[in-house]
PDB file of C-alpha atoms in Angstrom:
ATOM      1  CA  UNK A   1      -1.815 -55.911  50.067  1.00 51.00           C
ATOM      2  CA  UNK A   2      -3.528 -52.293  50.277  1.00 58.00           C
ATOM      3  CA  UNK A   3      -7.271 -52.516  52.001  1.00 80.00           C
ATOM      4  CA  UNK A   4      -8.690 -49.663  49.510  1.00 89.00           C
ATOM      5  CA  UNK A   5      -7.534 -50.940  45.420  1.00 93.00           C
ATOM      6  CA  UNK A   6      -8.442 -48.211  42.750  1.00 95.00           C
ATOM      7  CA  UNK A   7      -8.057 -48.560  39.045  1.00 95.00           C
ATOM      8  CA  UNK A   8      -6.936 -47.898  37.078  1.00 96.00           C
ATOM      9  CA  UNK A   9      -3.901 -46.498  38.603  1.00 94.00           C
ATOM     10  CA  UNK A  10      -3.446 -43.859  35.277  1.00 96.00           C
ATOM     11  CA  UNK A  11      -6.162 -42.714  32.710  1.00 96.00           C
ATOM     12  CA  UNK A  12      -5.683 -40.581  29.972  1.00 97.00           C
ATOM     13  CA  UNK A  13      -8.461 -39.433  27.817  1.00 96.00           C
ATOM     14  CA  UNK A  14      -9.556 -36.537  25.527  1.00 97.00           C
ATOM     15  CA  UNK A  15     -11.900 -34.220  26.647  1.00 97.00           C
ATOM     16  CA  UNK A  16     -15.294 -34.959  25.974  1.00 97.00           C
ATOM     17  CA  UNK A  17     -15.122 -38.385  26.519  1.00 97.00           C
ATOM     18  CA  UNK A  18     -16.610 -40.040  29.877  1.00 97.00           C
ATOM     19  CA  UNK A  19     -14.119 -42.034  32.461  1.00 97.00           C
ATOM     20  CA  UNK A  20     -14.818 -44.752  35.590  1.00 97.00           C
ATOM     21  CA  UNK A  21     -12.718 -44.910  38.453  1.00 98.00           C
ATOM     22  CA  UNK A  22     -13.357 -47.644  40.831  1.00 97.00           C
ATOM     23  CA  UNK A  23     -12.937 -48.570  44.502  1.00 96.00           C
ATOM     24  CA  UNK A  24     -12.536 -51.456  45.252  1.00 95.00           C
ATOM     25  CA  UNK A  25     -12.238 -53.527  48.857  1.00 92.00           C
ATOM     26  CA  UNK A  26     -13.055 -57.048  50.606  1.00 88.00           C
ATOM     27  CA  UNK A  27     -14.110 -54.897  53.888  1.00 89.00           C
ATOM     28  CA  UNK A  28     -17.129 -53.469  54.776  1.00 91.00           C
ATOM     29  CA  UNK A  29     -16.816 -49.729  55.082  1.00 91.00           C
ATOM     30  CA  UNK A  30     -18.854 -47.376  57.254  1.00 88.00           C
ATOM     31  CA  UNK A  31     -18.498 -44.409  54.380  1.00 89.00           C
ATOM     32  CA  UNK A  32     -16.660 -43.512  51.641  1.00 92.00           C
ATOM     33  CA  UNK A  33     -14.989 -40.450  50.587  1.00 94.00           C
ATOM     34  CA  UNK A  34     -13.726 -39.566  47.258  1.00 96.00           C
ATOM     35  CA  UNK A  35     -11.027 -36.875  46.754  1.00 96.00           C
ATOM     36  CA  UNK A  36      -9.806 -34.911  43.949  1.00 96.00           C
ATOM     37  CA  UNK A  37      -5.883 -33.354  44.138  1.00 95.00           C
ATOM     38  CA  UNK A  38      -4.180 -31.213  42.134  1.00 92.00           C
ATOM     39  CA  UNK A  39      -0.596 -31.504  42.189  1.00 85.00           C
ATOM     40  CA  UNK A  40       1.099 -29.499  44.934  1.00 82.00           C
ATOM     41  CA  UNK A  41      -1.927 -29.135  46.608  1.00 88.00           C
ATOM     42  CA  UNK A  42      -4.035 -31.065  49.513  1.00 92.00           C
ATOM     43  CA  UNK A  43      -7.371 -33.470  48.362  1.00 94.00           C
ATOM     44  CA  UNK A  44     -10.074 -31.401  48.360  1.00 92.00           C
ATOM     45  CA  UNK A  45     -13.273 -33.414  49.370  1.00 92.00           C
ATOM     46  CA  UNK A  46     -15.946 -34.487  46.696  1.00 95.00           C
ATOM     47  CA  UNK A  47     -18.503 -36.123  48.470  1.00 94.00           C
ATOM     48  CA  UNK A  48     -19.394 -38.764  50.919  1.00 92.00           C
ATOM     49  CA  UNK A  49     -21.333 -42.434  50.783  1.00 93.00           C
ATOM     50  CA  UNK A  50     -23.009 -43.962  53.447  1.00 91.00           C
ATOM     51  CA  UNK A  51     -25.421 -46.072  52.277  1.00 93.00           C
ATOM     52  CA  UNK A  52     -25.255 -48.646  50.203  1.00 94.00           C
ATOM     53  CA  UNK A  53     -26.444 -48.210  47.181  1.00 95.00           C
ATOM     54  CA  UNK A  54     -26.686 -45.221  47.306  1.00 95.00           C
ATOM     55  CA  UNK A  55     -25.833 -42.556  44.199  1.00 97.00           C
ATOM     56  CA  UNK A  56     -25.211 -38.938  44.318  1.00 96.00           C
ATOM     57  CA  UNK A  57     -24.625 -36.313  41.652  1.00 96.00           C
ATOM     58  CA  UNK A  58     -22.044 -33.567  41.678  1.00 93.00           C
ATOM     59  CA  UNK A  59     -22.545 -31.513  37.953  1.00 95.00           C
ATOM     60  CA  UNK A  60     -21.176 -34.058  35.759  1.00 96.00           C
ATOM     61  CA  UNK A  61     -19.368 -36.884  38.085  1.00 97.00           C
ATOM     62  CA  UNK A  62     -21.882 -39.350  39.427  1.00 97.00           C
ATOM     63  CA  UNK A  63     -20.591 -41.430  42.981  1.00 97.00           C
ATOM     64  CA  UNK A  64     -22.251 -45.082  43.522  1.00 97.00           C
ATOM     65  CA  UNK A  65     -21.371 -46.890  46.856  1.00 96.00           C
ATOM     66  CA  UNK A  66     -21.701 -50.609  46.221  1.00 95.00           C
ATOM     67  CA  UNK A  67     -24.906 -52.245  47.534  1.00 95.00           C
ATOM     68  CA  UNK A  68     -22.762 -53.871  49.808  1.00 94.00           C
ATOM     69  CA  UNK A  69     -20.158 -51.261  50.632  1.00 94.00           C
ATOM     70  CA  UNK A  70     -17.720 -52.583  49.886  1.00 94.00           C
ATOM     71  CA  UNK A  71     -16.997 -50.654  46.224  1.00 95.00           C
ATOM     72  CA  UNK A  72     -17.808 -47.517  44.620  1.00 97.00           C
ATOM     73  CA  UNK A  73     -17.154 -45.871  41.637  1.00 97.00           C
ATOM     74  CA  UNK A  74     -16.677 -42.149  40.385  1.00 98.00           C
ATOM     75  CA  UNK A  75     -17.690 -41.804  36.499  1.00 98.00           C
ATOM     76  CA  UNK A  76     -17.003 -38.261  34.597  1.00 97.00           C
ATOM     77  CA  UNK A  77     -19.620 -37.403  31.697  1.00 97.00           C
ATOM     78  CA  UNK A  78     -17.975 -35.670  29.045  1.00 97.00           C
ATOM     79  CA  UNK A  79     -14.360 -34.816  30.561  1.00 97.00           C
ATOM     80  CA  UNK A  80     -12.448 -31.760  30.727  1.00 97.00           C
ATOM     81  CA  UNK A  81      -9.224 -30.435  31.476  1.00 96.00           C
ATOM     82  CA  UNK A  82     -10.348 -29.160  34.728  1.00 94.00           C
ATOM     83  CA  UNK A  83     -10.838 -32.742  36.067  1.00 96.00           C
ATOM     84  CA  UNK A  84      -7.256 -33.400  35.546  1.00 96.00           C
ATOM     85  CA  UNK A  85      -6.218 -34.627  38.858  1.00 96.00           C
ATOM     86  CA  UNK A  86      -5.087 -37.203  41.429  1.00 96.00           C
ATOM     87  CA  UNK A  87      -8.118 -39.266  42.251  1.00 97.00           C
ATOM     88  CA  UNK A  88      -8.779 -40.655  46.178  1.00 96.00           C
ATOM     89  CA  UNK A  89     -11.205 -42.722  47.974  1.00 95.00           C
ATOM     90  CA  UNK A  90     -10.601 -43.163  51.231  1.00 93.00           C
ATOM     91  CA  UNK A  91     -13.120 -45.176  53.631  1.00 90.00           C
ATOM     92  CA  UNK A  92     -13.821 -45.615  57.442  1.00 86.00           C
ATOM     93  CA  UNK A  93     -14.880 -48.704  58.982  1.00 82.00           C
ATOM     94  CA  UNK A  94     -16.742 -49.194  62.240  1.00 77.00           C
ATOM     95  CA  UNK A  95     -13.644 -51.516  63.738  1.00 75.00           C
ATOM     96  CA  UNK A  96     -11.185 -48.424  62.503  1.00 71.00           C
ATOM     97  CA  UNK A  97     -13.604 -45.563  63.938  1.00 67.00           C
ATOM     98  CA  UNK A  98     -12.562 -42.006  62.408  1.00 64.00           C
ATOM     99  CA  UNK A  99      -9.275 -43.509  60.924  1.00 78.00           C
ATOM    100  CA  UNK A 100      -9.468 -42.893  57.300  1.00 85.00           C
ATOM    101  CA  UNK A 101      -7.710 -45.271  54.901  1.00 88.00           C
ATOM    102  CA  UNK A 102      -7.217 -43.942  51.081  1.00 91.00           C
ATOM    103  CA  UNK A 103      -6.474 -46.068  48.624  1.00 93.00           C
ATOM    104  CA  UNK A 104      -2.893 -45.254  45.742  1.00 92.00           C
ATOM    105  CA  UNK A 105      -4.990 -43.164  43.316  1.00 94.00           C
ATOM    106  CA  UNK A 106      -5.578 -42.908  40.473  1.00 96.00           C
ATOM    107  CA  UNK A 107      -4.401 -40.418  38.089  1.00 95.00           C
ATOM    108  CA  UNK A 108      -6.321 -38.748  35.642  1.00 97.00           C
ATOM    109  CA  UNK A 109      -5.370 -36.421  32.423  1.00 97.00           C
ATOM    110  CA  UNK A 110      -7.990 -34.902  30.224  1.00 97.00           C
ATOM    111  CA  UNK A 111      -6.215 -33.456  27.513  1.00 96.00           C
ATOM    112  CA  UNK A 112      -7.975 -30.546  25.037  1.00 95.00           C
TER     113      UNK A 112
ATOM    114  CA  UNK B   1     -11.006 -22.977  50.088  1.00 49.00           C
ATOM    115  CA  UNK B   2     -10.503 -25.456  52.422  1.00 55.00           C
ATOM    116  CA  UNK B   3     -10.614 -23.812  55.526  1.00 92.00           C
ATOM    117  CA  UNK B   4      -7.520 -25.370  56.660  1.00 96.00           C
ATOM    118  CA  UNK B   5      -4.102 -23.855  56.091  1.00 96.00           C
ATOM    119  CA  UNK B   6      -0.472 -25.174  56.623  1.00 97.00           C
ATOM    120  CA  UNK B   7       2.884 -23.500  56.624  1.00 97.00           C
ATOM    121  CA  UNK B   8       5.597 -23.653  54.828  1.00 97.00           C
ATOM    122  CA  UNK B   9       4.112 -24.364  51.778  1.00 96.00           C
ATOM    123  CA  UNK B  10       7.677 -25.586  50.863  1.00 96.00           C
ATOM    124  CA  UNK B  11      10.967 -26.854  53.380  1.00 96.00           C
ATOM    125  CA  UNK B  12      14.319 -27.812  52.434  1.00 95.00           C
ATOM    126  CA  UNK B  13      16.396 -28.799  55.157  1.00 92.00           C
ATOM    127  CA  UNK B  14      19.571 -30.466  56.279  1.00 89.00           C
ATOM    128  CA  UNK B  15      18.926 -33.501  57.965  1.00 87.00           C
ATOM    129  CA  UNK B  16      20.962 -31.344  61.125  1.00 87.00           C
ATOM    130  CA  UNK B  17      18.459 -29.166  61.157  1.00 87.00           C
ATOM    131  CA  UNK B  18      15.474 -28.368  63.222  1.00 93.00           C
ATOM    132  CA  UNK B  19      12.405 -26.918  61.958  1.00 95.00           C
ATOM    133  CA  UNK B  20       8.625 -27.233  62.440  1.00 97.00           C
ATOM    134  CA  UNK B  21       5.353 -27.526  60.318  1.00 98.00           C
ATOM    135  CA  UNK B  22       2.182 -25.752  60.959  1.00 98.00           C
ATOM    136  CA  UNK B  23      -1.200 -26.266  60.620  1.00 98.00           C
ATOM    137  CA  UNK B  24      -4.214 -24.198  61.762  1.00 97.00           C
ATOM    138  CA  UNK B  25      -7.782 -25.065  61.088  1.00 97.00           C
ATOM    139  CA  UNK B  26     -11.118 -22.414  60.636  1.00 95.00           C
ATOM    140  CA  UNK B  27     -13.816 -24.559  60.740  1.00 94.00           C
ATOM    141  CA  UNK B  28     -14.303 -25.097  64.719  1.00 93.00           C
ATOM    142  CA  UNK B  29     -13.490 -28.779  64.297  1.00 93.00           C
ATOM    143  CA  UNK B  30     -12.141 -30.941  67.659  1.00 92.00           C
ATOM    144  CA  UNK B  31      -9.974 -33.710  65.441  1.00 92.00           C
ATOM    145  CA  UNK B  32      -7.046 -32.637  63.626  1.00 94.00           C
ATOM    146  CA  UNK B  33      -4.392 -34.890  62.040  1.00 94.00           C
ATOM    147  CA  UNK B  34      -1.075 -35.558  59.961  1.00 95.00           C
ATOM    148  CA  UNK B  35      -0.815 -37.265  57.253  1.00 95.00           C
ATOM    149  CA  UNK B  36       2.572 -38.347  55.279  1.00 95.00           C
ATOM    150  CA  UNK B  37       2.407 -38.309  51.388  1.00 94.00           C
ATOM    151  CA  UNK B  38       5.046 -39.837  49.027  1.00 91.00           C
ATOM    152  CA  UNK B  39       5.653 -40.720  45.729  1.00 84.00           C
ATOM    153  CA  UNK B  40       3.609 -43.443  44.250  1.00 74.00           C
ATOM    154  CA  UNK B  41       2.183 -44.454  48.503  1.00 83.00           C
ATOM    155  CA  UNK B  42      -1.103 -44.242  49.349  1.00 86.00           C
ATOM    156  CA  UNK B  43      -1.385 -41.138  52.003  1.00 90.00           C
ATOM    157  CA  UNK B  44      -0.445 -42.824  55.320  1.00 90.00           C
ATOM    158  CA  UNK B  45      -1.378 -41.524  58.361  1.00 91.00           C
ATOM    159  CA  UNK B  46       0.829 -40.574  61.134  1.00 93.00           C
ATOM    160  CA  UNK B  47      -1.033 -38.990  64.357  1.00 92.00           C
ATOM    161  CA  UNK B  48      -4.261 -38.522  65.099  1.00 91.00           C
ATOM    162  CA  UNK B  49      -5.014 -35.595  68.364  1.00 91.00           C
ATOM    163  CA  UNK B  50      -8.960 -35.703  69.303  1.00 87.00           C
ATOM    164  CA  UNK B  51      -9.833 -33.406  71.749  1.00 82.00           C
ATOM    165  CA  UNK B  52      -6.204 -31.939  71.973  1.00 79.00           C
ATOM    166  CA  UNK B  53      -5.353 -35.121  73.312  1.00 81.00           C
ATOM    167  CA  UNK B  54      -3.108 -37.594  70.758  1.00 79.00           C
ATOM    168  CA  UNK B  55      -4.787 -40.525  70.557  1.00 78.00           C
ATOM    169  CA  UNK B  56      -3.024 -42.035  67.949  1.00 76.00           C
ATOM    170  CA  UNK B  57       0.815 -42.880  66.446  1.00 75.00           C
ATOM    171  CA  UNK B  58       1.590 -44.922  63.321  1.00 75.00           C
ATOM    172  CA  UNK B  59       4.622 -46.325  64.414  1.00 83.00           C
ATOM    173  CA  UNK B  60       6.609 -43.099  63.130  1.00 91.00           C
ATOM    174  CA  UNK B  61      10.278 -42.492  64.376  1.00 92.00           C
ATOM    175  CA  UNK B  62      10.833 -40.054  67.068  1.00 92.00           C
ATOM    176  CA  UNK B  63      12.209 -37.786  64.958  1.00 94.00           C
ATOM    177  CA  UNK B  64       8.918 -36.507  64.274  1.00 95.00           C
ATOM    178  CA  UNK B  65       6.722 -34.944  67.193  1.00 94.00           C
ATOM    179  CA  UNK B  66       3.646 -33.148  66.973  1.00 94.00           C
ATOM    180  CA  UNK B  67       2.612 -30.503  69.245  1.00 94.00           C
ATOM    181  CA  UNK B  68      -1.212 -30.047  69.865  1.00 94.00           C
ATOM    182  CA  UNK B  69      -1.424 -26.959  72.061  1.00 93.00           C
ATOM    183  CA  UNK B  70      -5.851 -26.077  71.212  1.00 92.00           C
ATOM    184  CA  UNK B  71      -8.355 -27.154  69.102  1.00 91.00           C
ATOM    185  CA  UNK B  72      -7.588 -24.733  65.961  1.00 95.00           C
ATOM    186  CA  UNK B  73      -3.454 -25.869  66.026  1.00 96.00           C
ATOM    187  CA  UNK B  74      -1.460 -28.633  65.559  1.00 96.00           C
ATOM    188  CA  UNK B  75       2.282 -28.171  64.685  1.00 97.00           C
ATOM    189  CA  UNK B  76       4.844 -31.116  63.811  1.00 97.00           C
ATOM    190  CA  UNK B  77       8.437 -30.708  64.989  1.00 97.00           C
ATOM    191  CA  UNK B  78      11.017 -31.918  62.814  1.00 95.00           C
ATOM    192  CA  UNK B  79      14.763 -32.918  63.526  1.00 93.00           C
ATOM    193  CA  UNK B  80      18.021 -35.000  62.438  1.00 93.00           C
ATOM    194  CA  UNK B  81      15.364 -36.214  59.367  1.00 93.00           C
ATOM    195  CA  UNK B  82      16.457 -38.850  56.570  1.00 93.00           C
ATOM    196  CA  UNK B  83      16.417 -37.822  52.456  1.00 93.00           C
ATOM    197  CA  UNK B  84      13.507 -40.234  52.626  1.00 93.00           C
ATOM    198  CA  UNK B  85      11.299 -38.681  55.100  1.00 95.00           C
ATOM    199  CA  UNK B  86      11.178 -36.202  52.200  1.00 95.00           C
ATOM    200  CA  UNK B  87       7.812 -35.469  51.108  1.00 95.00           C
ATOM    201  CA  UNK B  88       4.502 -33.773  51.478  1.00 95.00           C
ATOM    202  CA  UNK B  89       2.825 -33.433  54.676  1.00 97.00           C
ATOM    203  CA  UNK B  90      -0.955 -32.896  54.683  1.00 97.00           C
ATOM    204  CA  UNK B  91      -2.580 -31.742  57.482  1.00 97.00           C
ATOM    205  CA  UNK B  92      -5.794 -32.765  58.384  1.00 95.00           C
ATOM    206  CA  UNK B  93      -9.334 -31.689  60.741  1.00 94.00           C
ATOM    207  CA  UNK B  94     -12.679 -33.325  61.146  1.00 91.00           C
ATOM    208  CA  UNK B  95     -15.582 -33.463  64.174  1.00 89.00           C
ATOM    209  CA  UNK B  96     -14.568 -35.860  66.512  1.00 81.00           C
ATOM    210  CA  UNK B  97     -17.004 -39.481  65.366  1.00 68.00           C
ATOM    211  CA  UNK B  98     -17.528 -38.055  61.743  1.00 72.00           C
ATOM    212  CA  UNK B  99     -15.668 -39.321  59.301  1.00 72.00           C
ATOM    213  CA  UNK B 100     -15.487 -36.377  56.714  1.00 83.00           C
ATOM    214  CA  UNK B 101     -11.946 -34.989  56.973  1.00 89.00           C
ATOM    215  CA  UNK B 102     -11.331 -31.478  54.879  1.00 92.00           C
ATOM    216  CA  UNK B 103      -7.006 -31.111  53.985  1.00 94.00           C
ATOM    217  CA  UNK B 104      -4.977 -27.911  53.701  1.00 95.00           C
ATOM    218  CA  UNK B 105      -3.010 -28.067  50.947  1.00 95.00           C
ATOM    219  CA  UNK B 106       0.311 -29.188  52.098  1.00 96.00           C
ATOM    220  CA  UNK B 107       3.784 -28.752  53.189  1.00 97.00           C
ATOM    221  CA  UNK B 108       6.233 -30.169  50.405  1.00 95.00           C
ATOM    222  CA  UNK B 109       9.251 -30.906  52.060  1.00 96.00           C
ATOM    223  CA  UNK B 110      13.039 -31.933  51.069  1.00 95.00           C
ATOM    224  CA  UNK B 111      15.604 -33.252  52.656  1.00 94.00           C
ATOM    225  CA  UNK B 112      18.661 -32.704  51.664  1.00 91.00           C
TER     226      UNK B 112
END
């Protein structure tokens, strides 16, 4: 059983549509990061959230950290083909220190 | 541009070969990490170095041997690997006691 569950595992949408990716856990996280990874490349950090209820916006991307710090969501408005990639959430717990635990990822395909 | 470089980007080796992966970070960080990313599995943490000392070894087989000669460089020495070791090997760095990690582009390893 994964500590961080991401859903859906795969999402295919048309350019211009909106999408939401979820990251859920039964554990409380000190912080949570979202990464995007393109084929053959390493994950690139998009955002870090640390406060329960926090909302961060990065252009068309909106990230939310749950009030209880057990879940997070990533919403993309008017998706573009350049948003295609593997979206990974990763979190740290107080017990684990700096150790990041990754979710299984959501593969997003935005078709032109 | 992540500030973390990895070489080589692609490597094909036989099971009897010995090779090394190299990682270099230009971010002034003092913690470095090796991860393994296989198809359909979450990122797996292999090793953690903090202030040039190994602080974590996640039950990794001895055919993988890390080396951290200074805070900017990290190596992963490989010998007598198995075909199931084929994967994308990712290096990351961070400041000690900070959650956010920055990844390199990875080395795609194929073991024949």
